[in-house]
PDB file of C-alpha atoms in Angstrom:
ATOM      1  CA  ASP H 189    -192.273  34.492 -23.877  1.00 50.00           C
ATOM      2  CA  ALA H 190    -195.267  37.516 -24.390  1.00 67.00           C
ATOM      3  CA  ASP H 191    -194.385  39.203 -21.735  1.00 90.00           C
ATOM      4  CA  VAL H 192    -190.773  40.285 -23.700  1.00 94.00           C
ATOM      5  CA  THR H 193    -191.568  42.096 -26.975  1.00 94.00           C
ATOM      6  CA  GLN H 194    -189.642  42.993 -28.952  1.00 96.00           C
ATOM      7  CA  THR H 195    -190.505  45.955 -32.102  1.00 96.00           C
ATOM      8  CA  PRO H 196    -190.038  45.664 -34.999  1.00 96.00           C
ATOM      9  CA  ARG H 197    -190.093  41.997 -36.243  1.00 94.00           C
ATOM     10  CA  ASN H 198    -188.325  42.227 -38.929  1.00 95.00           C
ATOM     11  CA  ARG H 199    -186.145  45.123 -40.440  1.00 96.00           C
ATOM     12  CA  ILE H 200    -184.943  46.486 -44.002  1.00 97.00           C
ATOM     13  CA  THR H 201    -182.239  48.870 -43.756  1.00 96.00           C
ATOM     14  CA  LYS H 202    -179.909  50.698 -45.504  1.00 96.00           C
ATOM     15  CA  THR H 203    -176.340  50.937 -44.991  1.00 97.00           C
ATOM     16  CA  GLY H 204    -175.488  54.102 -43.025  1.00 96.00           C
ATOM     17  CA  LYS H 205    -178.688  54.877 -41.523  1.00 96.00           C
ATOM     18  CA  ARG H 206    -179.930  54.416 -38.041  1.00 96.00           C
ATOM     19  CA  ILE H 207    -181.810  52.212 -37.086  1.00 96.00           C
ATOM     20  CA  MET H 208    -183.212  51.106 -32.785  1.00 97.00           C
ATOM     21  CA  LEU H 209    -184.768  48.398 -31.687  1.00 98.00           C
ATOM     22  CA  GLU H 210    -186.956  48.754 -28.995  1.00 97.00           C
ATOM     23  CA  CYS H 211    -187.580  45.514 -25.984  1.00 97.00           C
ATOM     24  CA  SER H 212    -190.840  46.140 -23.385  1.00 97.00           C
ATOM     25  CA  GLN H 213    -190.770  43.849 -20.466  1.00 96.00           C
ATOM     26  CA  THR H 214    -194.014  43.242 -18.068  1.00 95.00           C
ATOM     27  CA  LYS H 215    -192.156  40.650 -15.624  1.00 91.00           C
ATOM     28  CA  GLY H 216    -191.370  43.531 -13.573  1.00 90.00           C
ATOM     29  CA  HIS H 217    -187.113  42.228 -14.231  1.00 89.00           C
ATOM     30  CA  ASP H 218    -184.269  44.969 -13.143  1.00 87.00           C
ATOM     31  CA  ARG H 219    -182.196  42.638 -15.507  1.00 89.00           C
ATOM     32  CA  MET H 220    -181.827  43.616 -18.815  1.00 93.00           C
ATOM     33  CA  TYR H 221    -180.057  42.073 -22.485  1.00 94.00           C
ATOM     34  CA  TRP H 222    -179.695  42.830 -25.923  1.00 96.00           C
ATOM     35  CA  TYR H 223    -178.114  39.110 -28.084  1.00 96.00           C
ATOM     36  CA  ARG H 224    -177.059  38.892 -31.762  1.00 96.00           C
ATOM     37  CA  GLN H 225    -177.892  35.498 -32.981  1.00 93.00           C
ATOM     38  CA  ASP H 226    -176.086  34.663 -36.589  1.00 91.00           C
ATOM     39  CA  PRO H 227    -175.937  31.361 -37.706  1.00 83.00           C
ATOM     40  CA  GLY H 228    -173.635  28.893 -36.797  1.00 82.00           C
ATOM     41  CA  LEU H 229    -172.636  31.127 -33.542  1.00 84.00           C
ATOM     42  CA  GLY H 230    -175.091  30.871 -30.838  1.00 86.00           C
ATOM     43  CA  LEU H 231    -176.034  34.338 -28.703  1.00 91.00           C
ATOM     44  CA  ARG H 232    -173.556  36.640 -28.479  1.00 92.00           C
ATOM     45  CA  LEU H 233    -174.059  39.592 -25.955  1.00 92.00           C
ATOM     46  CA  ILE H 234    -174.044  42.520 -27.053  1.00 95.00           C
ATOM     47  CA  TYR H 235    -174.836  44.666 -24.073  1.00 95.00           C
ATOM     48  CA  TYR H 236    -177.275  44.690 -20.619  1.00 93.00           C
ATOM     49  CA  SER H 237    -178.061  46.789 -18.108  1.00 92.00           C
ATOM     50  CA  PHE H 238    -178.674  45.731 -13.846  1.00 86.00           C
ATOM     51  CA  ASP H 239    -181.305  48.817 -13.102  1.00 86.00           C
ATOM     52  CA  VAL H 240    -181.903  52.158 -15.659  1.00 89.00           C
ATOM     53  CA  LYS H 241    -178.482  53.612 -13.818  1.00 90.00           C
ATOM     54  CA  ASP H 242    -176.351  51.136 -15.144  1.00 90.00           C
ATOM     55  CA  ILE H 243    -175.195  50.237 -18.515  1.00 94.00           C
ATOM     56  CA  ASN H 244    -172.489  47.389 -19.448  1.00 91.00           C
ATOM     57  CA  LYS H 245    -170.810  46.560 -22.895  1.00 93.00           C
ATOM     58  CA  GLY H 246    -171.184  42.824 -23.410  1.00 91.00           C
ATOM     59  CA  GLU H 247    -168.709  41.371 -26.273  1.00 87.00           C
ATOM     60  CA  ILE H 248    -169.598  42.777 -29.584  1.00 94.00           C
ATOM     61  CA  SER H 249    -170.707  46.488 -29.061  1.00 95.00           C
ATOM     62  CA  ASP H 250    -168.660  48.257 -31.340  1.00 95.00           C
ATOM     63  CA  GLY H 251    -171.063  49.623 -33.065  1.00 95.00           C
ATOM     64  CA  TYR H 252    -174.664  49.887 -31.563  1.00 97.00           C
ATOM     65  CA  SER H 253    -175.844  52.156 -28.502  1.00 97.00           C
ATOM     66  CA  VAL H 254    -178.311  51.157 -25.673  1.00 97.00           C
ATOM     67  CA  SER H 255    -180.795  53.393 -23.771  1.00 96.00           C
ATOM     68  CA  ARG H 256    -182.476  52.128 -20.579  1.00 96.00           C
ATOM     69  CA  GLN H 257    -185.423  54.073 -20.397  1.00 91.00           C
ATOM     70  CA  ALA H 258    -187.538  52.732 -17.719  1.00 93.00           C
ATOM     71  CA  GLN H 259    -187.004  49.186 -16.059  1.00 93.00           C
ATOM     72  CA  ALA H 260    -189.294  48.165 -18.231  1.00 95.00           C
ATOM     73  CA  LYS H 261    -187.739  49.376 -21.185  1.00 96.00           C
ATOM     74  CA  PHE H 262    -184.157  48.840 -23.583  1.00 97.00           C
ATOM     75  CA  SER H 263    -183.305  50.444 -26.863  1.00 98.00           C
ATOM     76  CA  LEU H 264    -180.219  49.076 -28.948  1.00 98.00           C
ATOM     77  CA  SER H 265    -179.526  51.611 -31.692  1.00 97.00           C
ATOM     78  CA  LEU H 266    -177.484  50.958 -34.761  1.00 96.00           C
ATOM     79  CA  GLU H 267    -175.805  53.958 -35.209  1.00 92.00           C
ATOM     80  CA  SER H 268    -175.044  53.608 -39.216  1.00 96.00           C
ATOM     81  CA  ALA H 269    -176.014  50.605 -39.899  1.00 96.00           C
ATOM     82  CA  ILE H 270    -173.736  48.390 -41.723  1.00 96.00           C
ATOM     83  CA  PRO H 271    -174.456  44.880 -44.232  1.00 96.00           C
ATOM     84  CA  ASN H 272    -172.628  42.732 -41.505  1.00 95.00           C
ATOM     85  CA  GLN H 273    -175.007  43.922 -38.473  1.00 97.00           C
ATOM     86  CA  THR H 274    -177.610  41.991 -40.591  1.00 97.00           C
ATOM     87  CA  ALA H 275    -178.997  39.187 -37.499  1.00 96.00           C
ATOM     88  CA  LEU H 276    -181.226  37.983 -35.165  1.00 94.00           C
ATOM     89  CA  TYR H 277    -181.830  40.399 -32.677  1.00 96.00           C
ATOM     90  CA  PHE H 278    -182.861  39.012 -29.268  1.00 95.00           C
ATOM     91  CA  CYS H 279    -183.539  40.839 -25.760  1.00 96.00           C
ATOM     92  CA  ALA H 280    -184.016  39.005 -22.357  1.00 94.00           C
ATOM     93  CA  THR H 281    -184.765  39.823 -19.176  1.00 93.00           C
ATOM     94  CA  SER H 282    -184.116  38.368 -15.607  1.00 88.00           C
ATOM     95  CA  VAL H 283    -184.833  38.707 -12.121  1.00 81.00           C
ATOM     96  CA  GLY H 284    -181.732  39.860 -10.842  1.00 68.00           C
ATOM     97  CA  VAL H 285    -179.425  38.025  -7.294  1.00 60.00           C
ATOM     98  CA  GLY H 286    -181.022  37.299  -4.090  1.00 55.00           C
ATOM     99  CA  THR H 287    -184.135  35.737  -5.482  1.00 49.00           C
ATOM    100  CA  GLY H 288    -183.600  31.843  -5.147  1.00 51.00           C
ATOM    101  CA  GLY H 289    -184.665  29.523  -7.955  1.00 47.00           C
ATOM    102  CA  LEU H 290    -185.054  32.717  -9.750  1.00 48.00           C
ATOM    103  CA  VAL H 291    -182.179  33.465 -10.710  1.00 56.00           C
ATOM    104  CA  ASP H 292    -179.623  32.959 -13.162  1.00 65.00           C
ATOM    105  CA  THR H 293    -182.900  32.526 -15.648  1.00 81.00           C
ATOM    106  CA  GLN H 294    -182.758  34.651 -18.783  1.00 88.00           C
ATOM    107  CA  TYR H 295    -186.576  35.006 -20.931  1.00 90.00           C
ATOM    108  CA  PHE H 296    -186.334  36.167 -24.106  1.00 92.00           C
ATOM    109  CA  GLY H 297    -188.151  38.312 -26.454  1.00 93.00           C
ATOM    110  CA  PRO H 298    -189.332  36.951 -29.912  1.00 91.00           C
ATOM    111  CA  GLY H 299    -186.623  38.653 -31.566  1.00 93.00           C
ATOM    112  CA  THR H 300    -186.306  41.234 -34.541  1.00 95.00           C
ATOM    113  CA  ARG H 301    -184.845  39.911 -37.950  1.00 94.00           C
ATOM    114  CA  LEU H 302    -182.754  42.757 -39.055  1.00 97.00           C
ATOM    115  CA  THR H 303    -181.554  43.420 -43.207  1.00 96.00           C
ATOM    116  CA  VAL H 304    -179.031  45.634 -43.717  1.00 96.00           C
ATOM    117  CA  LEU H 305    -178.620  46.183 -47.687  1.00 95.00           C
TER     118      LEU H 305
ATOM    119  CA  ALA A  41    -161.178  31.321 -23.613  1.00 76.00           C
ATOM    120  CA  GLN A  42    -164.308  29.878 -21.897  1.00 83.00           C
ATOM    121  CA  SER A  43    -166.267  28.172 -24.393  1.00 89.00           C
ATOM    122  CA  VAL A  44    -169.690  25.615 -24.701  1.00 94.00           C
ATOM    123  CA  ALA A  45    -169.407  23.372 -27.559  1.00 95.00           C
ATOM    124  CA  GLN A  46    -172.064  21.541 -29.091  1.00 96.00           C
ATOM    125  CA  PRO A  47    -170.723  18.651 -31.401  1.00 95.00           C
ATOM    126  CA  GLU A  48    -173.454  18.528 -34.052  1.00 95.00           C
ATOM    127  CA  ASP A  49    -175.043  20.410 -36.200  1.00 94.00           C
ATOM    128  CA  GLN A  50    -178.327  18.508 -36.470  1.00 96.00           C
ATOM    129  CA  VAL A  51    -179.461  15.809 -34.843  1.00 97.00           C
ATOM    130  CA  ASN A  52    -182.074  12.797 -36.599  1.00 97.00           C
ATOM    131  CA  VAL A  53    -184.245  11.139 -34.792  1.00 97.00           C
ATOM    132  CA  ALA A  54    -187.249   9.174 -34.965  1.00 97.00           C
ATOM    133  CA  GLU A  55    -190.450  10.043 -33.452  1.00 97.00           C
ATOM    134  CA  GLY A  56    -190.443   7.494 -30.265  1.00 97.00           C
ATOM    135  CA  ASN A  57    -187.140   6.742 -30.337  1.00 97.00           C
ATOM    136  CA  PRO A  58    -184.873   8.610 -27.486  1.00 97.00           C
ATOM    137  CA  LEU A  59    -182.850  11.108 -27.958  1.00 97.00           C
ATOM    138  CA  THR A  60    -179.688  13.187 -27.171  1.00 97.00           C
ATOM    139  CA  VAL A  61    -178.395  16.905 -28.265  1.00 98.00           C
ATOM    140  CA  LYS A  62    -174.535  16.934 -26.813  1.00 98.00           C
ATOM    141  CA  CYS A  63    -172.857  19.586 -24.809  1.00 98.00           C
ATOM    142  CA  THR A  64    -169.289  20.666 -23.408  1.00 97.00           C
ATOM    143  CA  TYR A  65    -168.355  23.509 -21.932  1.00 95.00           C
ATOM    144  CA  SER A  66    -164.665  24.449 -21.348  1.00 93.00           C
ATOM    145  CA  VAL A  67    -165.335  26.883 -18.017  1.00 86.00           C
ATOM    146  CA  SER A  68    -163.586  26.986 -14.299  1.00 80.00           C
ATOM    147  CA  GLY A  69    -164.899  26.292 -11.451  1.00 79.00           C
ATOM    148  CA  ASN A  70    -168.798  24.739 -11.873  1.00 80.00           C
ATOM    149  CA  PRO A  71    -171.144  26.701 -13.906  1.00 86.00           C
ATOM    150  CA  TYR A  72    -174.507  26.850 -13.764  1.00 89.00           C
ATOM    151  CA  LEU A  73    -175.616  25.124 -17.256  1.00 93.00           C
ATOM    152  CA  PHE A  74    -179.017  25.856 -19.224  1.00 94.00           C
ATOM    153  CA  TRP A  75    -180.963  24.135 -21.548  1.00 96.00           C
ATOM    154  CA  TYR A  76    -182.491  26.119 -24.466  1.00 95.00           C
ATOM    155  CA  VAL A  77    -185.413  25.648 -27.291  1.00 96.00           C
ATOM    156  CA  GLN A  78    -185.941  27.975 -30.606  1.00 93.00           C
ATOM    157  CA  TYR A  79    -188.790  27.160 -32.338  1.00 90.00           C
ATOM    158  CA  PRO A  80    -188.969  28.810 -35.637  1.00 84.00           C
ATOM    159  CA  ASN A  81    -189.833  32.563 -35.599  1.00 78.00           C
ATOM    160  CA  ARG A  82    -189.601  32.538 -31.757  1.00 81.00           C
ATOM    161  CA  GLY A  83    -187.809  33.329 -29.332  1.00 84.00           C
ATOM    162  CA  LEU A  84    -185.094  30.919 -26.615  1.00 89.00           C
ATOM    163  CA  GLN A  85    -187.343  29.130 -24.242  1.00 92.00           C
ATOM    164  CA  PHE A  86    -186.042  27.994 -20.927  1.00 91.00           C
ATOM    165  CA  LEU A  87    -186.385  24.409 -20.687  1.00 94.00           C
ATOM    166  CA  LEU A  88    -183.751  23.628 -17.518  1.00 94.00           C
ATOM    167  CA  LYS A  89    -181.330  24.059 -15.872  1.00 91.00           C
ATOM    168  CA  TYR A  90    -178.116  22.565 -13.244  1.00 92.00           C
ATOM    169  CA  ILE A  91    -177.343  24.475 -10.314  1.00 86.00           C
ATOM    170  CA  THR A  92    -176.277  22.521  -7.526  1.00 85.00           C
ATOM    171  CA  GLY A  93    -177.121  18.803  -6.789  1.00 87.00           C
ATOM    172  CA  ASP A  94    -178.502  15.461  -8.580  1.00 90.00           C
ATOM    173  CA  ASN A  95    -176.395  15.046 -11.912  1.00 92.00           C
ATOM    174  CA  LEU A  96    -180.028  14.523 -13.367  1.00 95.00           C
ATOM    175  CA  VAL A  97    -182.501  16.919 -14.300  1.00 95.00           C
ATOM    176  CA  LYS A  98    -185.831  17.598 -15.306  1.00 95.00           C
ATOM    177  CA  GLY A  99    -187.430  20.123 -17.779  1.00 93.00           C
ATOM    178  CA  SER A 100    -190.373  21.118 -19.757  1.00 90.00           C
ATOM    179  CA  TYR A 101    -191.406  18.657 -22.421  1.00 91.00           C
ATOM    180  CA  GLY A 102    -190.516  15.922 -20.394  1.00 95.00           C
ATOM    181  CA  PHE A 103    -186.880  16.841 -21.483  1.00 96.00           C
ATOM    182  CA  GLU A 104    -184.026  16.162 -18.972  1.00 97.00           C
ATOM    183  CA  ALA A 105    -180.255  16.651 -18.756  1.00 97.00           C
ATOM    184  CA  GLU A 106    -177.449  14.971 -17.499  1.00 96.00           C
ATOM    185  CA  PHE A 107    -174.677  16.419 -15.396  1.00 95.00           C
ATOM    186  CA  ASN A 108    -171.127  14.807 -15.807  1.00 94.00           C
ATOM    187  CA  LYS A 109    -168.766  16.682 -13.548  1.00 92.00           C
ATOM    188  CA  SER A 110    -165.986  14.916 -14.709  1.00 92.00           C
ATOM    189  CA  GLN A 111    -166.428  14.941 -19.019  1.00 94.00           C
ATOM    190  CA  THR A 112    -167.828  18.737 -18.512  1.00 94.00           C
ATOM    191  CA  SER A 113    -170.723  18.238 -20.132  1.00 96.00           C
ATOM    192  CA  PHE A 114    -174.327  17.894 -19.458  1.00 97.00           C
ATOM    193  CA  HIS A 115    -176.052  16.308 -22.717  1.00 98.00           C
ATOM    194  CA  LEU A 116    -179.761  17.004 -23.121  1.00 98.00           C
ATOM    195  CA  LYS A 117    -182.744  13.802 -23.193  1.00 98.00           C
ATOM    196  CA  LYS A 118    -185.421  13.169 -23.703  1.00 97.00           C
ATOM    197  CA  PRO A 119    -186.987   8.863 -23.342  1.00 96.00           C
ATOM    198  CA  SER A 120    -189.246   9.319 -26.671  1.00 97.00           C
ATOM    199  CA  ALA A 121    -189.124  12.119 -29.321  1.00 97.00           C
ATOM    200  CA  LEU A 122    -191.727  13.539 -30.857  1.00 97.00           C
ATOM    201  CA  VAL A 123    -192.510  15.086 -33.710  1.00 96.00           C
ATOM    202  CA  SER A 124    -193.295  18.878 -32.331  1.00 95.00           C
ATOM    203  CA  ASP A 125    -189.823  18.626 -30.673  1.00 96.00           C
ATOM    204  CA  SER A 126    -187.936  19.518 -34.209  1.00 96.00           C
ATOM    205  CA  ALA A 127    -186.513  22.528 -33.162  1.00 96.00           C
ATOM    206  CA  LEU A 128    -182.991  25.003 -32.792  1.00 95.00           C
ATOM    207  CA  TYR A 129    -181.377  23.256 -28.960  1.00 97.00           C
ATOM    208  CA  PHE A 130    -179.211  25.825 -27.441  1.00 95.00           C
ATOM    209  CA  CYS A 131    -176.881  25.234 -24.769  1.00 96.00           C
ATOM    210  CA  ALA A 132    -175.634  27.822 -22.447  1.00 94.00           C
ATOM    211  CA  VAL A 133    -173.255  28.190 -18.761  1.00 91.00           C
ATOM    212  CA  ARG A 134    -172.836  30.812 -16.710  1.00 86.00           C
ATOM    213  CA  PRO A 135    -169.613  30.616 -14.939  1.00 82.00           C
ATOM    214  CA  ARG A 136    -169.987  31.630 -11.616  1.00 75.00           C
ATOM    215  CA  GLY A 137    -168.521  34.203  -8.847  1.00 66.00           C
ATOM    216  CA  SER A 138    -169.030  36.512 -11.984  1.00 57.00           C
ATOM    217  CA  GLY A 139    -169.704  39.822 -10.287  1.00 53.00           C
ATOM    218  CA  GLY A 140    -173.380  39.241 -10.559  1.00 50.00           C
ATOM    219  CA  TYR A 141    -172.707  39.927 -13.778  1.00 61.00           C
ATOM    220  CA  ASN A 142    -175.134  37.016 -15.646  1.00 65.00           C
ATOM    221  CA  LYS A 143    -173.144  36.005 -18.346  1.00 76.00           C
ATOM    222  CA  LEU A 144    -174.565  33.851 -20.366  1.00 86.00           C
ATOM    223  CA  ILE A 145    -171.832  32.238 -22.368  1.00 89.00           C
ATOM    224  CA  PHE A 146    -173.403  29.898 -25.538  1.00 92.00           C
ATOM    225  CA  GLY A 147    -172.932  26.991 -27.776  1.00 94.00           C
ATOM    226  CA  ALA A 148    -173.847  27.523 -31.742  1.00 93.00           C
ATOM    227  CA  GLY A 149    -177.620  25.543 -31.649  1.00 94.00           C
ATOM    228  CA  THR A 150    -178.095  21.834 -32.883  1.00 96.00           C
ATOM    229  CA  ARG A 151    -181.019  21.780 -34.427  1.00 96.00           C
ATOM    230  CA  LEU A 152    -183.273  18.220 -33.704  1.00 97.00           C
ATOM    231  CA  ALA A 153    -185.259  17.103 -36.403  1.00 97.00           C
ATOM    232  CA  VAL A 154    -187.628  14.241 -35.899  1.00 97.00           C
ATOM    233  CA  HIS A 155    -189.421  12.719 -37.696  1.00 96.00           C
ATOM    234  CA  PRO A 156    -192.059  10.680 -38.058  1.00 94.00           C
TER     235      PRO A 156
END
């Protein structure tokens, strides 16, 4: 979905390095999410944010941190990357409650492929 | 534990034949149900969802899904497959009453291969 962009699209880094993945959206959505995708495991939620002042841990937040710089921007950081963080990372957005048929539909960015050597 | 199962890693079908991609879930209550598709080097694209009402839900690209409450299933279907339908398909579930937290539980994905 072109309304949700992620940078970089690909990144190779070394163990111990700090990495930041960025997500921007023009959909005007309040809610943003970070997932990782591993083969055979589907997508797992890392962090989510309901608005600029709200940050929540997902099911696999250890080793990650996030920053919601603005309604449209949500960054994911790996403080000290390790090889088992090699994965495909997706940002997603959703509009939030009280919006009828649009409730609950998440829209995904194109993903960032991260390799930690 | 809440979970979503997609029992087939891959589904192979000939172009023009009907296709079914299976999904069952183990979530309490009456969850919202979703299907997403992922094409190579692309993010997930929303296909369709079930919120309430008619058990047969129609979505994008000619896909539909049938909700079966007694079997806790939400199988994705298409009457006539196209080669361009070849992709990775994810079933996802959101428990109701989760305090506004839009938590999606994803299945592992099923790769659909449509052969000419």
